[in-house]
Each structure stands twice: as structure tokens, then as C-alpha cells.
Short mmCIF file of C-alpha atoms and ligand atoms in Angstrom, two decimals:
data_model
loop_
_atom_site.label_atom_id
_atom_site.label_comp_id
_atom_site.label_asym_id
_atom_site.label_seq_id
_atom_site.Cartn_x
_atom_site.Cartn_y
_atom_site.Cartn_z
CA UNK A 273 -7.98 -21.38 -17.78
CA UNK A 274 -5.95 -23.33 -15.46
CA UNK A 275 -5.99 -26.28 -13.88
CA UNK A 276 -7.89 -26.84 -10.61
CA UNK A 277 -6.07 -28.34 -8.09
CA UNK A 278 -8.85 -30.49 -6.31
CA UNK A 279 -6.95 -31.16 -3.05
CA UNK A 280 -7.16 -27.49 -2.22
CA UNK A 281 -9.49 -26.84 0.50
CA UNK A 282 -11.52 -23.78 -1.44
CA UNK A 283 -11.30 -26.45 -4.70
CA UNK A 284 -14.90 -25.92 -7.00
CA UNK A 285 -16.01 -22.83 -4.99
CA UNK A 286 -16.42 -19.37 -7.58
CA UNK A 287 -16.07 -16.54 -5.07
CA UNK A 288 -16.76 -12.76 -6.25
CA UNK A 289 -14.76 -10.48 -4.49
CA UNK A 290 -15.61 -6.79 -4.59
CA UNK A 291 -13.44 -3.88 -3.21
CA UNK A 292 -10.89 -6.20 -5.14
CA UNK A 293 -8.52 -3.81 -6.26
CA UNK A 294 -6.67 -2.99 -3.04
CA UNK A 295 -6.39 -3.35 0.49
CA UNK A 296 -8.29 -6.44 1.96
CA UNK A 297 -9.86 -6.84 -0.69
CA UNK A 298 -7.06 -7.82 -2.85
CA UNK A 299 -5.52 -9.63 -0.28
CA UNK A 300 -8.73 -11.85 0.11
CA UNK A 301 -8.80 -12.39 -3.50
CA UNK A 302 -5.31 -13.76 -3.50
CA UNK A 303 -5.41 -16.16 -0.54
CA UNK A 304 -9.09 -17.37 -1.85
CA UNK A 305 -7.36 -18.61 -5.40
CA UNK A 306 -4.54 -20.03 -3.56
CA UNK A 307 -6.69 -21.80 -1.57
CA UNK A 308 -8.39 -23.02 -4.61
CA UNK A 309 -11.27 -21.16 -5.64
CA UNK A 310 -11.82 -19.49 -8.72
CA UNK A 311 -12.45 -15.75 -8.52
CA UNK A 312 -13.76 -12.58 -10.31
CA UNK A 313 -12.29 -9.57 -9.04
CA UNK A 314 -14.93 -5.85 -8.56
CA UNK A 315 -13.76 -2.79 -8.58
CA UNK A 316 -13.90 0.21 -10.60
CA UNK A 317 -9.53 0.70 -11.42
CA UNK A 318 -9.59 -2.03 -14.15
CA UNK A 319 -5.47 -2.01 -14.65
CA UNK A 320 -5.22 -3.26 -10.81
CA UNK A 321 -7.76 -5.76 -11.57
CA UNK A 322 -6.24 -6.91 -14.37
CA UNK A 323 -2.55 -6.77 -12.76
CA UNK A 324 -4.31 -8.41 -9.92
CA UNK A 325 -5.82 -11.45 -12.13
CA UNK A 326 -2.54 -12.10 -14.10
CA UNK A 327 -0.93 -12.37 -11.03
CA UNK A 328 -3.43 -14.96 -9.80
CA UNK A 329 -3.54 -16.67 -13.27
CA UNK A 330 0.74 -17.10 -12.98
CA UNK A 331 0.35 -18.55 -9.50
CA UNK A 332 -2.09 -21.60 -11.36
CA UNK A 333 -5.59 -19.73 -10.23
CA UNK A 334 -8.20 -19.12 -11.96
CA UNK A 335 -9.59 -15.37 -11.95
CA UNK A 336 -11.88 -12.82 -13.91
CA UNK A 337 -11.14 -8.86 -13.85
CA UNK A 338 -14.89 -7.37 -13.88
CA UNK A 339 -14.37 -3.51 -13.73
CA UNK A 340 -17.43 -2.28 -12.50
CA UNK A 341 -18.98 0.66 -9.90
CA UNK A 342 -20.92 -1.48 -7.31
CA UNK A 343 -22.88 1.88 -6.86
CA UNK A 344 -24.78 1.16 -10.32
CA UNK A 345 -27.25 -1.89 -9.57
CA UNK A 346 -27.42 -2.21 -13.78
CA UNK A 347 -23.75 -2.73 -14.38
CA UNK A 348 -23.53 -5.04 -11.26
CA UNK A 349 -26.42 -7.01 -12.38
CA UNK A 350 -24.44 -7.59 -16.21
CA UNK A 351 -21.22 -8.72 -14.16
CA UNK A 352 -23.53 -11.11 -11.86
CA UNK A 353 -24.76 -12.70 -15.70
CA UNK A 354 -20.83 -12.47 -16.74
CA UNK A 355 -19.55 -14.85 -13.86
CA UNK A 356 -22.35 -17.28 -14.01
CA UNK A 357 -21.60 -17.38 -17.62
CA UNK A 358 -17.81 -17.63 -17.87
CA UNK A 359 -17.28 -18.83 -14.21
CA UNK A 360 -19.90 -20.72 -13.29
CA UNK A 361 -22.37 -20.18 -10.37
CA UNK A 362 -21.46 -17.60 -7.38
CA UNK A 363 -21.07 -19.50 -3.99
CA UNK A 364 -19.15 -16.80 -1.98
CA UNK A 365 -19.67 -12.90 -2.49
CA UNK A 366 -16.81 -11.23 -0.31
CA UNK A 367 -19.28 -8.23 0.03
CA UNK A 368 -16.42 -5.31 0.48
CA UNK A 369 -15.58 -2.55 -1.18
CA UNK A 370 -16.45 0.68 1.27
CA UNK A 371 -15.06 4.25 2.04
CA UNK A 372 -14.23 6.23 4.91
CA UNK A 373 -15.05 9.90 4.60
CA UNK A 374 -15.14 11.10 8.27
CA UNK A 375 -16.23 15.05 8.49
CA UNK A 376 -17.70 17.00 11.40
CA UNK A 377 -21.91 17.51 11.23
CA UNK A 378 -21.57 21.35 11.83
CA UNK A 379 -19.51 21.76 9.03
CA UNK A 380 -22.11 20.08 6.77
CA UNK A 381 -20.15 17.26 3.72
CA UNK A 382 -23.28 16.52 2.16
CA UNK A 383 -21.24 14.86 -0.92
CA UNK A 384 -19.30 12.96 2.01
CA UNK A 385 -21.94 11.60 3.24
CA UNK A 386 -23.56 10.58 0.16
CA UNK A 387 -20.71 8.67 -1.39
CA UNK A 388 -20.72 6.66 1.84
CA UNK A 389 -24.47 5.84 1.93
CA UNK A 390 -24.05 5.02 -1.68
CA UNK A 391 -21.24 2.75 -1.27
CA UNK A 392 -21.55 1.03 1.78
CA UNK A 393 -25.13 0.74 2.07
CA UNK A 394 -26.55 1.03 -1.76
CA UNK A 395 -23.74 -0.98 -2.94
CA UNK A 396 -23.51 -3.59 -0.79
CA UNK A 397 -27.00 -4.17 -1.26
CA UNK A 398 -26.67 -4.33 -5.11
CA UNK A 399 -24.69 -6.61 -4.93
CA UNK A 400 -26.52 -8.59 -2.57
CA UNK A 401 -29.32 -8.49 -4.92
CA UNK A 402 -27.34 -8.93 -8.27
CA UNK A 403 -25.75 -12.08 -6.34
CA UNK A 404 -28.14 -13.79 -4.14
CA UNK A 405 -30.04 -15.83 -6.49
CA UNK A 406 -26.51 -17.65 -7.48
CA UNK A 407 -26.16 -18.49 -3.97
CA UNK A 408 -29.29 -19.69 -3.25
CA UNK A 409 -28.65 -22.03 -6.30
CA UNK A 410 -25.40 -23.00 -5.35
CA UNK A 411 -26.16 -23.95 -1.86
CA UNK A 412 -28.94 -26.12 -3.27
CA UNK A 413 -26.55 -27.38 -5.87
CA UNK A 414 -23.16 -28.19 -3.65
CA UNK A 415 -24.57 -27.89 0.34
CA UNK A 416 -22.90 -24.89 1.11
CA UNK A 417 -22.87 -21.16 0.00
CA UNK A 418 -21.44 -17.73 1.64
CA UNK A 419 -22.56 -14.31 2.51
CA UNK A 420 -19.44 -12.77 4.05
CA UNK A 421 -20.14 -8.89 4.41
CA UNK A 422 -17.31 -6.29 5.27
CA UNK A 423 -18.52 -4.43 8.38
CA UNK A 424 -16.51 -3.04 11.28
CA UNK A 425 -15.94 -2.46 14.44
CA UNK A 426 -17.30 1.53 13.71
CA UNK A 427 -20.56 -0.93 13.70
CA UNK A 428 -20.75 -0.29 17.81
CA UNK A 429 -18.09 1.97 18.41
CA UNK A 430 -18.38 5.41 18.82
CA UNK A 431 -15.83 8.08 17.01
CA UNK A 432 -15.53 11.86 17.16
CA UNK A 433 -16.44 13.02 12.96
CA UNK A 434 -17.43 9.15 12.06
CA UNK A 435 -21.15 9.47 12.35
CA UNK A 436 -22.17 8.55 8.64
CA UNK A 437 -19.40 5.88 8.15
CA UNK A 438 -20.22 4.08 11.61
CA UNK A 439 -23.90 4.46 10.43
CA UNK A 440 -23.21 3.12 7.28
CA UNK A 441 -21.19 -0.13 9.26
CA UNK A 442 -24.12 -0.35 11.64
CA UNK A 443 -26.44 -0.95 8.95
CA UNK A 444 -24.23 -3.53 7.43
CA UNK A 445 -23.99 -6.01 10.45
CA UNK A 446 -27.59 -5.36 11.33
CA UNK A 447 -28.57 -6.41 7.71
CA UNK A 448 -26.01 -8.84 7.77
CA UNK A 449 -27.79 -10.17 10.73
CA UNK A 450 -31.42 -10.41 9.51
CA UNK A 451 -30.30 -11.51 5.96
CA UNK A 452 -28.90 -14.84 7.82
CA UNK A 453 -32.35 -15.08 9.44
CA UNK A 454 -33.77 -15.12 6.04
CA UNK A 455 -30.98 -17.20 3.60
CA UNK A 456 -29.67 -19.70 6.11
CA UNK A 457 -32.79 -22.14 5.95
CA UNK A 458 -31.36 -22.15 2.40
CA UNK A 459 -28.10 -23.33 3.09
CA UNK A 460 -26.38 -19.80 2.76
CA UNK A 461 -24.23 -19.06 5.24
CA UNK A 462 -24.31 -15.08 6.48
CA UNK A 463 -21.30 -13.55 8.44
CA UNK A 464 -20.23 -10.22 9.04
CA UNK A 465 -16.54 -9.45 9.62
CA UNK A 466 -15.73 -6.78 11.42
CA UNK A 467 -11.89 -5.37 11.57
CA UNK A 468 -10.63 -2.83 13.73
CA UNK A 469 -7.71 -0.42 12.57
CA UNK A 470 -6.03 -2.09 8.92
CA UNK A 471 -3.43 -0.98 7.27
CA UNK A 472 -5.23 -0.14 3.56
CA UNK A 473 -5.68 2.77 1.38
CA UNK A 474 -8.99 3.28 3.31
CA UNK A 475 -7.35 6.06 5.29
CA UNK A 476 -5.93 7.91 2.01
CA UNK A 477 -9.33 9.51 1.01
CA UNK A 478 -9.99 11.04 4.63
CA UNK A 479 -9.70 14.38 4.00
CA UNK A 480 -10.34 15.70 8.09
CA UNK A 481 -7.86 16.96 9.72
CA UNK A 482 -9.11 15.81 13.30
CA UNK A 483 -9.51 12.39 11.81
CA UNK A 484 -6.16 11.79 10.16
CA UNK A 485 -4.36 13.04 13.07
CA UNK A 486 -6.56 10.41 15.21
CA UNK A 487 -5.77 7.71 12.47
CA UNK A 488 -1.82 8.84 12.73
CA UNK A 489 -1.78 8.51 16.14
CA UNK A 490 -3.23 5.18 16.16
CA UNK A 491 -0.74 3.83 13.48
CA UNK A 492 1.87 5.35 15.84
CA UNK A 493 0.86 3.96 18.85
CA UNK A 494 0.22 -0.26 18.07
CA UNK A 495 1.15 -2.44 15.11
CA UNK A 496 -2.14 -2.14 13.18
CA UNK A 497 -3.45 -5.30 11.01
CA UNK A 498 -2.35 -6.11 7.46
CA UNK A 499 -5.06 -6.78 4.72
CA UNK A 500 -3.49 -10.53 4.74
CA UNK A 501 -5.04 -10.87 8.21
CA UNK A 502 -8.68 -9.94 6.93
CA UNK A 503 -7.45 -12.61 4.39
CA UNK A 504 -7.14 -15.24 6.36
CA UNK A 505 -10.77 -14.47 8.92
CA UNK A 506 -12.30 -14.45 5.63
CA UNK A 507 -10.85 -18.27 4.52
CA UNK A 508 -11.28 -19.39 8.28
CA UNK A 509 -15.45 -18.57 7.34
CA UNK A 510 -15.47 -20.18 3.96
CA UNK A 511 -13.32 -23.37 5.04
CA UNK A 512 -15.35 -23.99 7.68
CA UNK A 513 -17.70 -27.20 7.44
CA UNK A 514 -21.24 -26.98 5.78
CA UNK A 515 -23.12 -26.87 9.12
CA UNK A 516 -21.07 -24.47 10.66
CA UNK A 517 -22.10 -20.60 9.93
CA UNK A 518 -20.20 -18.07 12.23
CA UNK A 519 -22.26 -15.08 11.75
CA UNK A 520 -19.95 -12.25 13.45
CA UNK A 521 -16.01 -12.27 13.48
CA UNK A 522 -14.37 -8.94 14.98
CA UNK A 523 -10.34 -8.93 14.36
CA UNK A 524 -8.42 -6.74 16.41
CA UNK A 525 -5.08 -5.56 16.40
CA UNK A 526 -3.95 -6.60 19.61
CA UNK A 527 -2.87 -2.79 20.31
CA UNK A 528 -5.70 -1.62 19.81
CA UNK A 529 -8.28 -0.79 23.09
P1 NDP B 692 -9.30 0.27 0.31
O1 NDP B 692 -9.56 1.70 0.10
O2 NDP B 692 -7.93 -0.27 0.11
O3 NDP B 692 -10.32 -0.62 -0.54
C1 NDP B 692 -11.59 -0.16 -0.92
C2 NDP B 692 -12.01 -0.92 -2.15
O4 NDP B 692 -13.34 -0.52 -2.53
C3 NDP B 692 -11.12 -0.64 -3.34
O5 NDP B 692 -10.87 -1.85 -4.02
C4 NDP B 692 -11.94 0.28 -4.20
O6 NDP B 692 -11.59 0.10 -5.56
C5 NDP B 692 -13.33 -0.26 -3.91
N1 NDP B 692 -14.36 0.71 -4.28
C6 NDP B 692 -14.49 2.00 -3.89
N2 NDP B 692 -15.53 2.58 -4.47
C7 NDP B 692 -16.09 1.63 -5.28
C8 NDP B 692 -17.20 1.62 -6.15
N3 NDP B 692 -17.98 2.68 -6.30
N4 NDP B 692 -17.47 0.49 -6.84
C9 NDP B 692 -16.68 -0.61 -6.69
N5 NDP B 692 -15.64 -0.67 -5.85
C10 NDP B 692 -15.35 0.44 -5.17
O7 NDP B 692 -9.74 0.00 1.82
P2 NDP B 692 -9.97 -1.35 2.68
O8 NDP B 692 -9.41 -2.51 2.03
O9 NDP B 692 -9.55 -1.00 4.05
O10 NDP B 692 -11.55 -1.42 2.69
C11 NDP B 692 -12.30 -2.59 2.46
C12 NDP B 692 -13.46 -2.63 3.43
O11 NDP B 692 -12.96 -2.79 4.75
C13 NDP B 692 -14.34 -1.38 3.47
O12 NDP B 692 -15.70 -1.78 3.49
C14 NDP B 692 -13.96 -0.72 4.79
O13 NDP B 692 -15.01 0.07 5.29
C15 NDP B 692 -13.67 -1.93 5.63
N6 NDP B 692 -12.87 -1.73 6.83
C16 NDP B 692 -11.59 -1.25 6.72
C17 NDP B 692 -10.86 -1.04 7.87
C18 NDP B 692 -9.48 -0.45 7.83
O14 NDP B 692 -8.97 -0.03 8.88
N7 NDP B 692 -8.83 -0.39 6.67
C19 NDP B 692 -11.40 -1.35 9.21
C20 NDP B 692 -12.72 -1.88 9.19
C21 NDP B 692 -13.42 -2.06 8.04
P3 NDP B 692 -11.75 1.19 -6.74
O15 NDP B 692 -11.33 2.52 -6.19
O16 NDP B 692 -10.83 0.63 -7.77
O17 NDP B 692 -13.19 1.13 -7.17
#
């Protein structure tokens, strides 16, 4: 364990990251233990969450690899018991981890489809429920706990092949919405963030032609965002003061219409 540095501004928070092993994940994860908080990194590739934590750990943070399939509400449930044990309690899920898997409806992908209802809909709401409970007690505890969910800006926009994935986002700041109606007179803050086009493995599983040449072009056309931009929305939301809950950010690279 290291020491905590109490003048940082995320000093005696315990965030849980998941989607930690790449991407914005990762990124989050990084700037959230150099801003001070302690962290236990989800995912399922346990050598890039452990390569991730030592990392942290050599900086002076403080972090906890929990290898674990956010699709399985048991195993997420055992890591929610592991970080209130060896971490203390959750005040910040970075709700995150997702997947892409744009394919045309007359050319049915029921497996596509599926592994993106699981994950961004069944998953984040695992977690939700394996995590909640620690930040209901943690906002009783310190003032102050966070919701932050991963959505997008498929959420309301409309793509040619995306119908499942923007779904899936839909559902995600709609929830995100009503679960603020329900946790904030607790103290938990709720917030969605919603990024247009970042530069992540999120666009190495698409396996549609029409798609990828879409997602090329865009790349092509504007600077898209890095993962360290997500970073920072997602510290803006936790560093901001107790009474202060923005419940929808949308970051957009500024190419992109
Ligand atoms: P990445 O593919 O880099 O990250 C996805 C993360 O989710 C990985 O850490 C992956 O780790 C994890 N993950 C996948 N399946 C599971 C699972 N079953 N259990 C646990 N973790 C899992 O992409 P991004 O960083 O871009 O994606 C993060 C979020 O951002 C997603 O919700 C995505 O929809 C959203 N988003 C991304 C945008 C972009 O343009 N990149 C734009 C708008 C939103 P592992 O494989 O090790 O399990």
C-alpha cells in the first residue's frame, strides 16, 4: 500500500473502474489515482490489469487488479465484497466497459446482438446492483458518492447497422436518468457521459464492412478524441463539489458534426 497523498483533490475516495483494461477505461483509472483516489481495476484480461495496477502502484497510487466478466452478476457481486474488504467502501463506480458490434438487421447477428445486450445493458446493471449499496453507504458516510455511467452519443443519434448498440446506449442514459431520480435524495450523484467518436480498441471488434469503412472515414476526416479526454470529463464529475451533480456530459471531437 502506498501512501495517500491528502492534498490531492480525489484524496479518500475508492473508485471501481470497469472496462479498465483499455481504452477510456484505463485512461480514467490512471488520472483517478493520480488525482488521488484509490482504485480497483474490472475487466476480464487480468495481465493488463495487473500491468495496469503496477503501473499505478510505481506512480505512489493505490490500486487493485479484479479480473472479472461484468456479464456474470455472481463473480461481480464477490469483487463488490473484495473492494469493500481490502479497499474500503465504493464511492465512485466508473460504470464502462461496453462493445460495439454494428451488423445489418436483414442479415440477422443474433450472437452480435446478444453480447451487446449482455454487456452494455446486463452488465452495467450488475454492477449497478453489486455496487450500489457501497454508495449509498458512502454518501451517508463522507457527503458525497458517484454514479458515472458510460453512455454515448449513439444514445440519440441515429447510424446505418448500429441499431442494437445505440439501443443498448439509449437504455443506459435513460436508466442513468431515472436511477438519479431514485439515489440522489441519498447523496449519490448520477451522470451519464456520453462521447462521440474515441480513439479505443472499441472499433477493433466491428466486424461490418459498411461500418468500418464509416468508422475509417471518420478517423480520416477530424482528429477524433483520446481516451485521456474521457479521463479528464470523468474527474471534472467526481471533483466537482458535494451539491453539484451534472447528470449528462456529451464530449465531442470538435470535427465531428
Ligand atoms: P475498449 O474496447 O478499449 O474498452 C472496452 C472495455 O470493456 C475493455 O476494458 C474490455 O476489457 C471491457 N470488457 C469487454 N467485455 C467485458 C466483460 N464481459 N466483462 C468485463 N469487461 C469487459 O473501448 P472503449 O474504451 O472505447 O469503451 C469504453 C466505453 O466507452 C464503452 O461502453 C463504449 O460503448 C463507450 N464509448 C466509446 C466510444 C468510442 O468511440 N470509443 C464512443 C462512445 C462511447 P476486457 O476485454 O479485458 O474484458
Amino acid at each position: 500500500m502506498s501512501t495517500v497523498n491528502t492534498t490531492l483533490p480525489l484524496a479518500n475516495r475508492v473508485a471501481v473502474i470497469t472496462g479498465a483494461s483499455s481504452g477510456i477505461g484505463e485512461a480514467t483509472a490512471e488520472l483517478l489515482a493520480d488525482r488521488g483516489a484509490t482504485v480497483a481495476l474490472l475487466a476480464r484480461r487480468a495481465d493488463r490489469l495487473n500491468a495496469l495496477a503496477a503501473r499505478i502502484e510505481q506512480r505512489g497510487g493505490t490500486a487493485l487488479a479484479l479480473p472479472v466478466d461484468v456479464t456474470d452478476a455472481d463473480a461481480l457481486k464477490a469483487a463488490a465484497e473484495r473492494v469493500a474488504t481490502e479497499l474500503g467502501t465504493a464511492d465512485l463506480l466508473f460504470n464502462n466497459a461496453g462493445v460495439m458490434l454494428p451488423s445489418p438487421v436483414n442479415e440477422p447477428r443474433f450472437d452480435l446482438w446478444q453480447r451487446q445486450i449482455d454487456l452494455n445493458i446486463t452488465g452495467l446493471m450488475n454492477a449497478i446492483g453489486a455496487f450500489t449499496p457501497q454508495l449509498i453507504k458512502a454518501a451517508a458516510d463522507k457527503g458525497v458518492a458517484d454514479l458515472i455511467n458510460t453512455s454515448s452519443i449513439a444514445a440519440t443519434g441515429v447510424f446505418q447497422n448500429f441499431a442494437v448498440y445505440t439501443g443498448s446506449k439509449a437504455f443506459v442514459s435513460h436508466a442513468t436518468r431515472n436511477l438519479r431520480a431514485e439515489l440522489s435524495p441519498q447523496r449519490v450523484r448520477v451522470a451519464a457521459i456520453q462521447p462521440g467518436i474515441v480513439m479505443t480498441e472499441l472499433g477493433d471488434h466491428v466486424t461490418d464492412e459498411a461500418a468500418l469503412a464509416w468508422l475509417d472515414a471518420e478517423r480520416a476526416a477530424y482528429e477524433v478524441l483520446e481516451s485521456a479526454d474521457i479521463a479528464e470529463a470523468v474527474a471534472f464529475l467526481a471533483q466537482q463539489p458535494a451539491r453539484v451533480n451534472i447528470p449528462e456530459l456529451t464530449v465531442m471531437p470538435t470535427g465531428q458534426v
